[in-house]
Amino acid sequence: MADTLRDIEAKVHAGERLSFEDGVRLFRTRDLFAIGRLANEVREKKNGNRAYYVRNMHLNYSNVCIFDCHFCSFYRKEGQEGAWEMDLDTIFAYAAKARFEKLNEIHIVGGVHPKLPWNYYLEMLRGLKERYPELHLKAFTATEIDHFTRIARKDAGTVLAELREAGLDSLPGGGAEVFADRVWNRICSGKARPERWLEIHRTWHRMGGRSTSTMLYGHIETDEERVDHILRLRALQDETGGFNAFIPLAYQVENNRMPGLPRPTAQTDIKVHAVARLLFDNIDHLKAYWIMTGLKMAQILLSYGADDIDGTILEERIVHMAGAESPLGVSEEELCSLIREAGRDPVRRDTLYRPLEAIETTRSNH
Ligand code: SF4
């Protein structure tokens, strides 16, 4: 342990909360091994040797969006080449794969569509729940929920209550990006602002709902802005306890309006996960989202604070439109082998981190 981090190490061992300044120092250190070891201690204290994964699929009902966030490679304007929107029958047919593959969760997000009516979203959830009651519907970022309040002309609490009545089980954490005004104004100034993102999750949590939290890292944000973002999420978690997990999202470089930025490095991937693990004393789970970091890095991150590697994911689209080099999906056998090779015990989970029976893998990489 480098001398400069000894006081932080003492705090971690004493279970004391780390400060803003501690977070910035952790991001500035070159001692990757030291922060990794500390993050691993916290990870093992909270989650033992378990590494969670889920059988899930993504459903991107439309990529048409009224906004034009600079980092986003997914959106298209209405009528533009490459734009799509699924009608409800297509969505229901698409989701049949989830039953066939014995999945537990569908992750549903799309662009902020200029014309789809409020009823489309309610009918989507209702129809999915009627047909596939066994599936957990994790749907709609705070950006989409904010849009629904305008098209439905109702407040966020009412919109969320109606969505829940239609079948919504939990909220994904997308749309948070980096909360600092300087970053927000440069990369996504049009959409629902950070205060609104936090308010929508607060409202959902107060209704007894659960959600995840995210941060898009590795573009123009500073160390201070990363720590500020994490601490704002930590403060909301103190208030509500509604976040299941924190998910760092690695910036993807292609097909967007921020040309010339390099991909996040391995150092950045590791630091963001490890420092987040150390700062979030009140969120149990930290996800290495392999779709964005790649499977190899996600496997390493299981030793640097992460206890979850997301899932098998059928047909991811958003991140791959941004140039992700990871595969479109991965088999459960492969995921479990990667976890075991990292020295962890794979635990299949549901969306709320309740353990389910994991697959037995015969293949070993040892
Ligand atoms: S990030 Fe979301 S809100 Fe922004 S342009 Fe892309 S789809 Fe639209």
mmCIF file of C-alpha atoms and ligand atoms in Angstrom:
data_model
loop_
_atom_site.group_PDB
_atom_site.id
_atom_site.type_symbol
_atom_site.label_atom_id
_atom_site.label_comp_id
_atom_site.label_asym_id
_atom_site.label_seq_id
_atom_site.Cartn_x
_atom_site.Cartn_y
_atom_site.Cartn_z
ATOM 1 C CA MET A 1 0.000 0.000 0.000
ATOM 2 C CA ALA A 2 1.476 3.355 -1.045
ATOM 3 C CA ASP A 3 1.967 5.657 1.955
ATOM 4 C CA THR A 4 -0.369 8.231 0.472
ATOM 5 C CA LEU A 5 -3.332 5.841 0.704
ATOM 6 C CA ARG A 6 -2.758 4.496 4.218
ATOM 7 C CA ASP A 7 -5.375 6.732 5.810
ATOM 8 C CA ILE A 8 -7.924 5.600 3.216
ATOM 9 C CA GLU A 9 -7.055 1.990 3.843
ATOM 10 C CA ALA A 10 -7.585 2.555 7.577
ATOM 11 C CA LYS A 11 -11.012 4.056 6.879
ATOM 12 C CA VAL A 12 -12.025 1.140 4.672
ATOM 13 C CA HIS A 13 -10.921 -1.350 7.315
ATOM 14 C CA ALA A 14 -12.850 0.563 9.973
ATOM 15 C CA GLY A 15 -15.979 0.612 7.775
ATOM 16 C CA GLU A 16 -15.868 4.410 7.610
ATOM 17 C CA ARG A 17 -17.410 6.232 4.698
ATOM 18 C CA LEU A 18 -14.952 7.734 2.199
ATOM 19 C CA SER A 19 -15.162 11.429 1.359
ATOM 20 C CA PHE A 20 -15.135 13.365 -1.909
ATOM 21 C CA GLU A 21 -11.414 14.087 -1.429
ATOM 22 C CA ASP A 22 -10.706 10.405 -0.767
ATOM 23 C CA GLY A 23 -12.456 9.509 -4.004
ATOM 24 C CA VAL A 24 -10.425 11.978 -6.045
ATOM 25 C CA ARG A 25 -7.171 10.718 -4.488
ATOM 26 C CA LEU A 26 -8.124 7.146 -5.338
ATOM 27 C CA PHE A 27 -8.728 8.118 -8.942
ATOM 28 C CA ARG A 28 -5.372 9.949 -9.063
ATOM 29 C CA THR A 29 -3.243 7.168 -7.625
ATOM 30 C CA ARG A 30 -1.110 5.043 -9.900
ATOM 31 C CA ASP A 31 -1.228 2.210 -7.420
ATOM 32 C CA LEU A 32 -3.820 0.126 -9.218
ATOM 33 C CA PHE A 33 -2.971 -2.934 -7.185
ATOM 34 C CA ALA A 34 -3.619 -1.089 -3.914
ATOM 35 C CA ILE A 35 -7.082 0.143 -4.886
ATOM 36 C CA GLY A 36 -7.852 -3.240 -6.406
ATOM 37 C CA ARG A 37 -6.940 -5.062 -3.224
ATOM 38 C CA LEU A 38 -9.035 -2.715 -1.113
ATOM 39 C CA ALA A 39 -11.997 -2.914 -3.499
ATOM 40 C CA ASN A 40 -11.715 -6.688 -3.493
ATOM 41 C CA GLU A 41 -11.823 -6.741 0.301
ATOM 42 C CA VAL A 42 -15.055 -4.746 0.261
ATOM 43 C CA ARG A 43 -16.450 -6.883 -2.541
ATOM 44 C CA GLU A 44 -15.758 -10.099 -0.653
ATOM 45 C CA LYS A 45 -17.120 -8.688 2.592
ATOM 46 C CA LYS A 46 -20.386 -7.794 0.854
ATOM 47 C CA ASN A 47 -20.741 -10.704 -1.560
ATOM 48 C CA GLY A 48 -18.279 -13.402 -0.564
ATOM 49 C CA ASN A 49 -16.935 -15.340 -3.514
ATOM 50 C CA ARG A 50 -20.167 -15.101 -5.495
ATOM 51 C CA ALA A 51 -20.291 -13.682 -9.004
ATOM 52 C CA TYR A 52 -23.832 -13.101 -10.183
ATOM 53 C CA TYR A 53 -25.237 -13.340 -13.664
ATOM 54 C CA VAL A 54 -28.712 -13.286 -15.175
ATOM 55 C CA ARG A 55 -30.390 -14.834 -18.193
ATOM 56 C CA ASN A 56 -31.766 -11.818 -19.965
ATOM 57 C CA MET A 57 -32.480 -10.202 -23.298
ATOM 58 C CA HIS A 58 -32.675 -6.636 -24.524
ATOM 59 C CA LEU A 59 -35.650 -5.304 -26.389
ATOM 60 C CA ASN A 60 -35.095 -1.967 -28.114
ATOM 61 C CA TYR A 61 -38.573 -1.115 -29.370
ATOM 62 C CA SER A 62 -37.430 1.935 -31.373
ATOM 63 C CA ASN A 63 -34.295 3.953 -32.009
ATOM 64 C CA VAL A 64 -36.174 7.052 -33.140
ATOM 65 C CA CYS A 65 -35.372 9.916 -30.791
ATOM 66 C CA ILE A 66 -36.153 13.611 -30.554
ATOM 67 C CA PHE A 67 -32.803 14.249 -28.861
ATOM 68 C CA ASP A 68 -29.289 14.029 -30.241
ATOM 69 C CA CYS A 69 -26.969 13.246 -27.358
ATOM 70 C CA HIS A 70 -23.422 13.609 -28.652
ATOM 71 C CA PHE A 71 -22.181 10.271 -27.358
ATOM 72 C CA CYS A 72 -25.161 8.297 -28.705
ATOM 73 C CA SER A 73 -24.778 6.061 -31.765
ATOM 74 C CA PHE A 74 -28.181 4.475 -31.369
ATOM 75 C CA TYR A 75 -30.655 7.191 -32.240
ATOM 76 C CA ARG A 76 -32.047 8.089 -35.651
ATOM 77 C CA LYS A 77 -34.433 10.814 -36.658
ATOM 78 C CA GLU A 78 -37.869 9.811 -37.869
ATOM 79 C CA GLY A 79 -37.689 8.631 -41.491
ATOM 80 C CA GLN A 80 -33.883 8.515 -41.475
ATOM 81 C CA GLU A 81 -32.200 5.440 -42.889
ATOM 82 C CA GLY A 82 -31.703 2.885 -40.148
ATOM 83 C CA ALA A 83 -34.604 4.125 -38.031
ATOM 84 C CA TRP A 84 -36.954 1.464 -36.650
ATOM 85 C CA GLU A 85 -39.958 1.101 -34.439
ATOM 86 C CA MET A 86 -41.641 -2.162 -33.527
ATOM 87 C CA ASP A 87 -45.376 -2.554 -33.472
ATOM 88 C CA LEU A 88 -46.807 -4.376 -30.491
ATOM 89 C CA ASP A 89 -47.312 -7.692 -32.289
ATOM 90 C CA THR A 90 -43.663 -7.671 -33.335
ATOM 91 C CA ILE A 91 -42.642 -6.995 -29.735
ATOM 92 C CA PHE A 92 -44.766 -9.842 -28.400
ATOM 93 C CA ALA A 93 -43.420 -12.219 -31.043
ATOM 94 C CA TYR A 94 -39.837 -11.097 -30.367
ATOM 95 C CA ALA A 95 -40.273 -11.721 -26.642
ATOM 96 C CA ALA A 96 -41.296 -15.323 -27.308
ATOM 97 C CA LYS A 97 -37.558 -16.011 -27.545
ATOM 98 C CA ALA A 98 -37.314 -15.187 -23.866
ATOM 99 C CA ARG A 99 -39.576 -18.084 -22.953
ATOM 100 C CA PHE A 100 -37.847 -20.386 -25.402
ATOM 101 C CA GLU A 101 -34.460 -19.565 -23.860
ATOM 102 C CA LYS A 102 -35.852 -19.759 -20.298
ATOM 103 C CA LEU A 103 -34.842 -16.180 -19.552
ATOM 104 C CA ASN A 104 -35.717 -14.300 -16.365
ATOM 105 C CA GLU A 105 -35.681 -10.706 -17.509
ATOM 106 C CA ILE A 106 -36.342 -8.452 -20.476
ATOM 107 C CA HIS A 107 -34.549 -5.122 -20.465
ATOM 108 C CA ILE A 108 -36.676 -2.711 -22.520
ATOM 109 C CA VAL A 109 -35.410 0.711 -23.610
ATOM 110 C CA GLY A 110 -35.746 2.900 -26.667
ATOM 111 C CA GLY A 111 -35.290 6.416 -27.981
ATOM 112 C CA VAL A 112 -37.570 9.287 -27.005
ATOM 113 C CA HIS A 113 -40.052 8.818 -29.809
ATOM 114 C CA PRO A 114 -41.885 11.899 -31.132
ATOM 115 C CA LYS A 115 -45.163 10.152 -31.995
ATOM 116 C CA LEU A 116 -45.790 6.880 -30.166
ATOM 117 C CA PRO A 117 -48.754 7.459 -27.844
ATOM 118 C CA TRP A 118 -48.824 6.846 -24.104
ATOM 119 C CA ASN A 119 -51.080 3.863 -24.607
ATOM 120 C CA TYR A 120 -48.425 2.107 -26.731
ATOM 121 C CA TYR A 121 -46.145 1.796 -23.696
ATOM 122 C CA LEU A 122 -48.916 0.632 -21.383
ATOM 123 C CA GLU A 123 -50.130 -1.917 -23.912
ATOM 124 C CA MET A 124 -46.567 -3.108 -24.460
ATOM 125 C CA LEU A 125 -46.143 -3.967 -20.781
ATOM 126 C CA ARG A 126 -49.667 -5.314 -20.397
ATOM 127 C CA GLY A 127 -49.317 -7.565 -23.448
ATOM 128 C CA LEU A 128 -45.898 -8.849 -22.378
ATOM 129 C CA LYS A 129 -47.079 -9.560 -18.828
ATOM 130 C CA GLU A 130 -50.177 -11.378 -20.028
ATOM 131 C CA ARG A 131 -48.188 -13.559 -22.395
ATOM 132 C CA TYR A 132 -45.056 -14.070 -20.308
ATOM 133 C CA PRO A 133 -45.953 -13.579 -16.629
ATOM 134 C CA GLU A 134 -42.743 -15.323 -15.567
ATOM 135 C CA LEU A 135 -40.567 -12.564 -17.040
ATOM 136 C CA HIS A 136 -39.345 -9.603 -15.016
ATOM 137 C CA LEU A 137 -39.943 -6.436 -17.037
ATOM 138 C CA LYS A 138 -37.140 -3.965 -16.439
ATOM 139 C CA ALA A 139 -38.202 -1.084 -18.605
ATOM 140 C CA PHE A 140 -37.728 2.584 -19.507
ATOM 141 C CA THR A 141 -34.963 4.909 -18.394
ATOM 142 C CA ALA A 142 -35.723 8.079 -16.473
ATOM 143 C CA THR A 143 -35.319 9.916 -19.795
ATOM 144 C CA GLU A 144 -38.234 7.925 -21.246
ATOM 145 C CA ILE A 145 -40.317 8.257 -18.060
ATOM 146 C CA ASP A 146 -39.824 12.031 -18.178
ATOM 147 C CA HIS A 147 -41.076 11.985 -21.785
ATOM 148 C CA PHE A 148 -44.114 9.904 -20.772
ATOM 149 C CA THR A 149 -45.100 12.559 -18.206
ATOM 150 C CA ARG A 150 -45.407 14.996 -21.106
ATOM 151 C CA ILE A 151 -47.302 12.765 -23.526
ATOM 152 C CA ALA A 152 -49.600 11.431 -20.786
ATOM 153 C CA ARG A 153 -49.887 14.895 -19.173
ATOM 154 C CA LYS A 154 -49.468 13.296 -15.771
ATOM 155 C CA ASP A 155 -46.890 13.616 -13.019
ATOM 156 C CA ALA A 156 -44.069 11.094 -12.609
ATOM 157 C CA GLY A 157 -45.747 9.313 -9.687
ATOM 158 C CA THR A 158 -48.927 8.732 -11.696
ATOM 159 C CA VAL A 159 -47.038 7.626 -14.792
ATOM 160 C CA LEU A 160 -44.965 5.160 -12.765
ATOM 161 C CA ALA A 161 -48.067 3.843 -10.975
ATOM 162 C CA GLU A 162 -49.828 3.245 -14.304
ATOM 163 C CA LEU A 163 -46.764 1.527 -15.742
ATOM 164 C CA ARG A 164 -46.523 -0.665 -12.669
ATOM 165 C CA GLU A 165 -50.174 -1.548 -12.939
ATOM 166 C CA ALA A 166 -49.510 -2.532 -16.575
ATOM 167 C CA GLY A 167 -46.607 -4.805 -15.636
ATOM 168 C CA LEU A 168 -43.468 -2.745 -14.945
ATOM 169 C CA ASP A 169 -41.273 -4.548 -12.399
ATOM 170 C CA SER A 170 -38.201 -2.321 -12.137
ATOM 171 C CA LEU A 171 -36.386 0.599 -13.769
ATOM 172 C CA PRO A 172 -33.025 0.394 -15.532
ATOM 173 C CA GLY A 173 -30.430 3.012 -14.654
ATOM 174 C CA GLY A 174 -29.687 4.461 -18.082
ATOM 175 C CA GLY A 175 -29.806 8.153 -18.884
ATOM 176 C CA ALA A 176 -27.718 9.253 -15.902
ATOM 177 C CA GLU A 177 -24.488 9.796 -17.942
ATOM 178 C CA VAL A 178 -22.396 12.166 -15.759
ATOM 179 C CA PHE A 179 -24.413 14.525 -13.572
ATOM 180 C CA ALA A 180 -22.001 17.500 -13.578
ATOM 181 C CA ASP A 181 -23.469 20.494 -15.456
ATOM 182 C CA ARG A 182 -20.296 21.029 -17.497
ATOM 183 C CA VAL A 183 -20.459 17.493 -18.909
ATOM 184 C CA TRP A 184 -24.234 17.403 -19.263
ATOM 185 C CA ASN A 185 -24.304 20.641 -21.217
ATOM 186 C CA ARG A 186 -21.686 19.340 -23.627
ATOM 187 C CA ILE A 187 -22.846 15.794 -24.280
ATOM 188 C CA CYS A 188 -26.615 15.611 -23.745
ATOM 189 C CA SER A 189 -28.026 19.042 -23.009
ATOM 190 C CA GLY A 190 -31.526 18.367 -24.419
ATOM 191 C CA LYS A 191 -32.815 15.517 -22.321
ATOM 192 C CA ALA A 192 -34.124 15.221 -18.760
ATOM 193 C CA ARG A 193 -31.527 16.777 -16.510
ATOM 194 C CA PRO A 194 -29.738 15.076 -13.575
ATOM 195 C CA GLU A 195 -32.110 16.506 -10.956
ATOM 196 C CA ARG A 196 -34.989 14.984 -12.919
ATOM 197 C CA TRP A 197 -33.223 11.620 -13.238
ATOM 198 C CA LEU A 198 -32.748 11.578 -9.460
ATOM 199 C CA GLU A 199 -36.319 12.727 -8.811
ATOM 200 C CA ILE A 200 -37.806 9.966 -10.988
ATOM 201 C CA HIS A 201 -35.759 7.263 -9.262
ATOM 202 C CA ARG A 202 -36.610 8.790 -5.865
ATOM 203 C CA THR A 203 -40.311 8.686 -6.720
ATOM 204 C CA TRP A 204 -40.080 5.070 -7.881
ATOM 205 C CA HIS A 205 -38.148 4.029 -4.781
ATOM 206 C CA ARG A 206 -40.680 5.703 -2.508
ATOM 207 C CA MET A 207 -43.365 3.603 -4.209
ATOM 208 C CA GLY A 208 -41.390 0.553 -3.113
ATOM 209 C CA GLY A 209 -39.781 0.066 -6.540
ATOM 210 C CA ARG A 210 -36.186 -0.940 -7.210
ATOM 211 C CA SER A 211 -33.837 0.296 -9.906
ATOM 212 C CA THR A 212 -30.204 0.338 -10.916
ATOM 213 C CA SER A 213 -27.820 3.278 -11.171
ATOM 214 C CA THR A 214 -25.218 4.004 -13.843
ATOM 215 C CA MET A 215 -22.414 6.343 -14.913
ATOM 216 C CA LEU A 216 -21.111 6.706 -18.469
ATOM 217 C CA TYR A 217 -17.329 7.022 -18.029
ATOM 218 C CA GLY A 218 -14.261 7.466 -20.178
ATOM 219 C CA HIS A 219 -15.103 10.510 -22.327
ATOM 220 C CA ILE A 220 -14.686 14.130 -21.193
ATOM 221 C CA GLU A 221 -15.402 13.795 -17.473
ATOM 222 C CA THR A 222 -12.811 14.646 -14.813
ATOM 223 C CA ASP A 223 -11.998 12.646 -11.697
ATOM 224 C CA GLU A 224 -13.880 15.202 -9.618
ATOM 225 C CA GLU A 225 -16.949 14.874 -11.830
ATOM 226 C CA ARG A 226 -16.894 11.081 -11.468
ATOM 227 C CA VAL A 227 -16.735 11.332 -7.695
ATOM 228 C CA ASP A 228 -19.473 13.987 -7.625
ATOM 229 C CA HIS A 229 -21.719 11.692 -9.691
ATOM 230 C CA ILE A 230 -21.113 8.696 -7.452
ATOM 231 C CA LEU A 231 -21.699 10.701 -4.289
ATOM 232 C CA ARG A 232 -24.995 12.092 -5.604
ATOM 233 C CA LEU A 233 -26.178 8.527 -6.216
ATOM 234 C CA ARG A 234 -24.888 7.524 -2.793
ATOM 235 C CA ALA A 235 -26.888 10.322 -1.188
ATOM 236 C CA LEU A 236 -30.089 9.172 -2.904
ATOM 237 C CA GLN A 237 -29.383 5.615 -1.802
ATOM 238 C CA ASP A 238 -29.053 6.873 1.804
ATOM 239 C CA GLU A 239 -32.484 8.397 1.416
ATOM 240 C CA THR A 240 -34.348 5.526 -0.282
ATOM 241 C CA GLY A 241 -32.269 2.332 -0.367
ATOM 242 C CA GLY A 242 -33.847 1.586 -3.752
ATOM 243 C CA PHE A 243 -30.786 0.908 -5.920
ATOM 244 C CA ASN A 244 -29.942 -2.772 -6.437
ATOM 245 C CA ALA A 245 -26.656 -2.118 -8.144
ATOM 246 C CA PHE A 246 -24.268 0.414 -9.635
ATOM 247 C CA ILE A 247 -23.243 -0.178 -13.249
ATOM 248 C CA PRO A 248 -20.312 1.755 -14.733
ATOM 249 C CA LEU A 249 -20.867 2.082 -18.494
ATOM 250 C CA ALA A 250 -17.707 2.341 -20.593
ATOM 251 C CA TYR A 251 -17.937 5.009 -23.300
ATOM 252 C CA GLN A 252 -18.052 3.576 -26.847
ATOM 253 C CA VAL A 253 -16.308 5.559 -29.527
ATOM 254 C CA GLU A 254 -17.892 4.959 -32.935
ATOM 255 C CA ASN A 255 -20.695 6.549 -34.970
ATOM 256 C CA ASN A 256 -21.372 9.466 -32.688
ATOM 257 C CA ARG A 257 -20.801 13.219 -32.555
ATOM 258 C CA MET A 258 -17.690 13.095 -30.357
ATOM 259 C CA PRO A 259 -15.054 12.018 -32.887
ATOM 260 C CA GLY A 260 -11.437 11.571 -31.893
ATOM 261 C CA LEU A 261 -11.905 10.434 -28.316
ATOM 262 C CA PRO A 262 -10.025 7.211 -27.528
ATOM 263 C CA ARG A 263 -11.668 4.153 -26.000
ATOM 264 C CA PRO A 264 -11.424 4.003 -22.197
ATOM 265 C CA THR A 265 -8.195 2.240 -21.273
ATOM 266 C CA ALA A 266 -7.858 -0.824 -19.076
ATOM 267 C CA GLN A 267 -6.543 1.477 -16.304
ATOM 268 C CA THR A 268 -9.707 3.551 -16.508
ATOM 269 C CA ASP A 269 -12.002 0.510 -16.548
ATOM 270 C CA ILE A 270 -10.326 -0.926 -13.472
ATOM 271 C CA LYS A 271 -10.111 2.350 -11.559
ATOM 272 C CA VAL A 272 -13.736 3.300 -12.119
ATOM 273 C CA HIS A 273 -14.991 -0.071 -10.897
ATOM 274 C CA ALA A 274 -12.617 -0.279 -7.943
ATOM 275 C CA VAL A 275 -13.129 3.300 -6.752
ATOM 276 C CA ALA A 276 -16.903 3.016 -7.144
ATOM 277 C CA ARG A 277 -16.818 -0.135 -5.016
ATOM 278 C CA LEU A 278 -14.957 1.776 -2.312
ATOM 279 C CA LEU A 279 -17.213 4.859 -2.384
ATOM 280 C CA PHE A 280 -20.548 3.018 -2.486
ATOM 281 C CA ASP A 281 -20.767 1.693 1.045
ATOM 282 C CA ASN A 282 -24.554 1.535 0.692
ATOM 283 C CA ILE A 283 -25.067 -0.281 -2.637
ATOM 284 C CA ASP A 284 -24.495 -4.027 -2.420
ATOM 285 C CA HIS A 285 -23.760 -4.900 -6.022
ATOM 286 C CA LEU A 286 -21.336 -3.598 -8.634
ATOM 287 C CA LYS A 287 -21.734 -4.805 -12.173
ATOM 288 C CA ALA A 288 -18.981 -5.362 -14.726
ATOM 289 C CA TYR A 289 -21.110 -4.824 -17.813
ATOM 290 C CA TRP A 290 -19.245 -7.074 -20.234
ATOM 291 C CA ILE A 291 -21.073 -5.791 -23.302
ATOM 292 C CA MET A 292 -19.202 -2.501 -22.835
ATOM 293 C CA THR A 293 -15.912 -3.557 -21.281
ATOM 294 C CA GLY A 294 -15.576 -6.803 -23.240
ATOM 295 C CA LEU A 295 -15.688 -10.244 -21.638
ATOM 296 C CA LYS A 296 -11.954 -10.371 -20.869
ATOM 297 C CA MET A 297 -11.994 -7.127 -18.898
ATOM 298 C CA ALA A 298 -15.228 -8.080 -17.134
ATOM 299 C CA GLN A 299 -13.549 -11.264 -15.962
ATOM 300 C CA ILE A 300 -10.658 -9.244 -14.497
ATOM 301 C CA LEU A 301 -13.045 -6.797 -12.856
ATOM 302 C CA LEU A 302 -14.415 -9.656 -10.746
ATOM 303 C CA SER A 303 -11.154 -9.240 -8.785
ATOM 304 C CA TYR A 304 -11.394 -5.418 -8.678
ATOM 305 C CA GLY A 305 -14.700 -4.843 -6.926
ATOM 306 C CA ALA A 306 -17.337 -6.277 -9.275
ATOM 307 C CA ASP A 307 -19.566 -9.127 -8.108
ATOM 308 C CA ASP A 308 -21.889 -9.252 -11.117
ATOM 309 C CA ILE A 309 -21.162 -9.781 -14.795
ATOM 310 C CA ASP A 310 -24.655 -9.032 -16.158
ATOM 311 C CA GLY A 311 -26.022 -11.754 -18.331
ATOM 312 C CA THR A 312 -26.292 -13.906 -21.354
ATOM 313 C CA ILE A 313 -27.986 -11.014 -23.255
ATOM 314 C CA LEU A 314 -29.652 -12.001 -26.495
ATOM 315 C CA GLU A 315 -29.191 -9.511 -29.319
ATOM 316 C CA GLU A 316 -27.810 -6.339 -27.796
ATOM 317 C CA ARG A 317 -28.110 -3.405 -30.244
ATOM 318 C CA ILE A 318 -27.372 -0.056 -28.608
ATOM 319 C CA VAL A 319 -23.772 -0.625 -27.607
ATOM 320 C CA HIS A 320 -22.882 -2.457 -30.805
ATOM 321 C CA MET A 321 -24.087 0.459 -32.920
ATOM 322 C CA ALA A 322 -21.436 2.427 -31.023
ATOM 323 C CA GLY A 323 -18.657 0.058 -32.064
ATOM 324 C CA ALA A 324 -18.491 -2.321 -29.119
ATOM 325 C CA GLU A 325 -16.065 -5.129 -29.870
ATOM 326 C CA SER A 326 -17.772 -7.625 -27.557
ATOM 327 C CA PRO A 327 -19.929 -10.437 -28.975
ATOM 328 C CA LEU A 328 -23.696 -9.884 -29.412
ATOM 329 C CA GLY A 329 -24.429 -12.440 -26.746
ATOM 330 C CA VAL A 330 -22.714 -15.166 -24.763
ATOM 331 C CA SER A 331 -23.822 -18.619 -23.673
ATOM 332 C CA GLU A 332 -24.443 -19.392 -20.043
ATOM 333 C CA GLU A 333 -21.786 -22.113 -20.170
ATOM 334 C CA GLU A 334 -19.175 -19.654 -21.379
ATOM 335 C CA LEU A 335 -20.138 -17.047 -18.806
ATOM 336 C CA CYS A 336 -19.923 -19.589 -15.974
ATOM 337 C CA SER A 337 -16.561 -20.854 -17.228
ATOM 338 C CA LEU A 338 -15.191 -17.314 -17.268
ATOM 339 C CA ILE A 339 -16.437 -16.750 -13.737
ATOM 340 C CA ARG A 340 -14.965 -20.018 -12.467
ATOM 341 C CA GLU A 341 -11.634 -19.344 -14.125
ATOM 342 C CA ALA A 342 -11.552 -16.041 -12.229
ATOM 343 C CA GLY A 343 -11.838 -18.076 -9.026
ATOM 344 C CA ARG A 344 -15.429 -17.083 -8.315
ATOM 345 C CA ASP A 345 -18.585 -19.088 -7.831
ATOM 346 C CA PRO A 346 -21.222 -18.364 -10.486
ATOM 347 C CA VAL A 347 -24.664 -17.653 -9.066
ATOM 348 C CA ARG A 348 -27.567 -17.213 -11.421
ATOM 349 C CA ARG A 349 -29.817 -14.500 -10.044
ATOM 350 C CA ASP A 350 -33.095 -12.804 -10.736
ATOM 351 C CA THR A 351 -33.263 -9.045 -11.278
ATOM 352 C CA LEU A 352 -33.447 -8.443 -7.517
ATOM 353 C CA TYR A 353 -30.347 -10.572 -6.847
ATOM 354 C CA ARG A 354 -32.223 -13.518 -5.413
ATOM 355 C CA PRO A 355 -30.199 -16.655 -6.218
ATOM 356 C CA LEU A 356 -31.615 -19.118 -8.746
ATOM 357 C CA GLU A 357 -30.235 -22.436 -9.764
ATOM 358 C CA ALA A 358 -27.020 -21.981 -11.763
ATOM 359 C CA ILE A 359 -26.130 -24.112 -14.709
ATOM 360 C CA GLU A 360 -23.625 -26.886 -14.144
ATOM 361 C CA THR A 361 -20.730 -26.418 -16.527
ATOM 362 C CA THR A 362 -18.637 -29.319 -17.610
ATOM 363 C CA ARG A 363 -16.033 -27.260 -19.426
ATOM 364 C CA SER A 364 -13.107 -26.045 -17.370
ATOM 365 C CA ASN A 365 -10.447 -23.551 -18.359
ATOM 366 C CA HIS A 366 -8.001 -24.691 -15.712
HETATM 367 S S1 SF4 B 1 -28.973 8.695 -25.403
HETATM 368 FE FE1 SF4 B 1 -31.195 8.321 -25.415
HETATM 369 S S2 SF4 B 1 -32.072 10.363 -25.365
HETATM 370 FE FE2 SF4 B 1 -29.972 10.615 -26.048
HETATM 371 S S3 SF4 B 1 -30.064 10.554 -28.296
HETATM 372 FE FE3 SF4 B 1 -29.626 8.473 -27.589
HETATM 373 S S4 SF4 B 1 -31.617 7.497 -27.475
HETATM 374 FE FE4 SF4 B 1 -31.984 9.708 -27.528
#
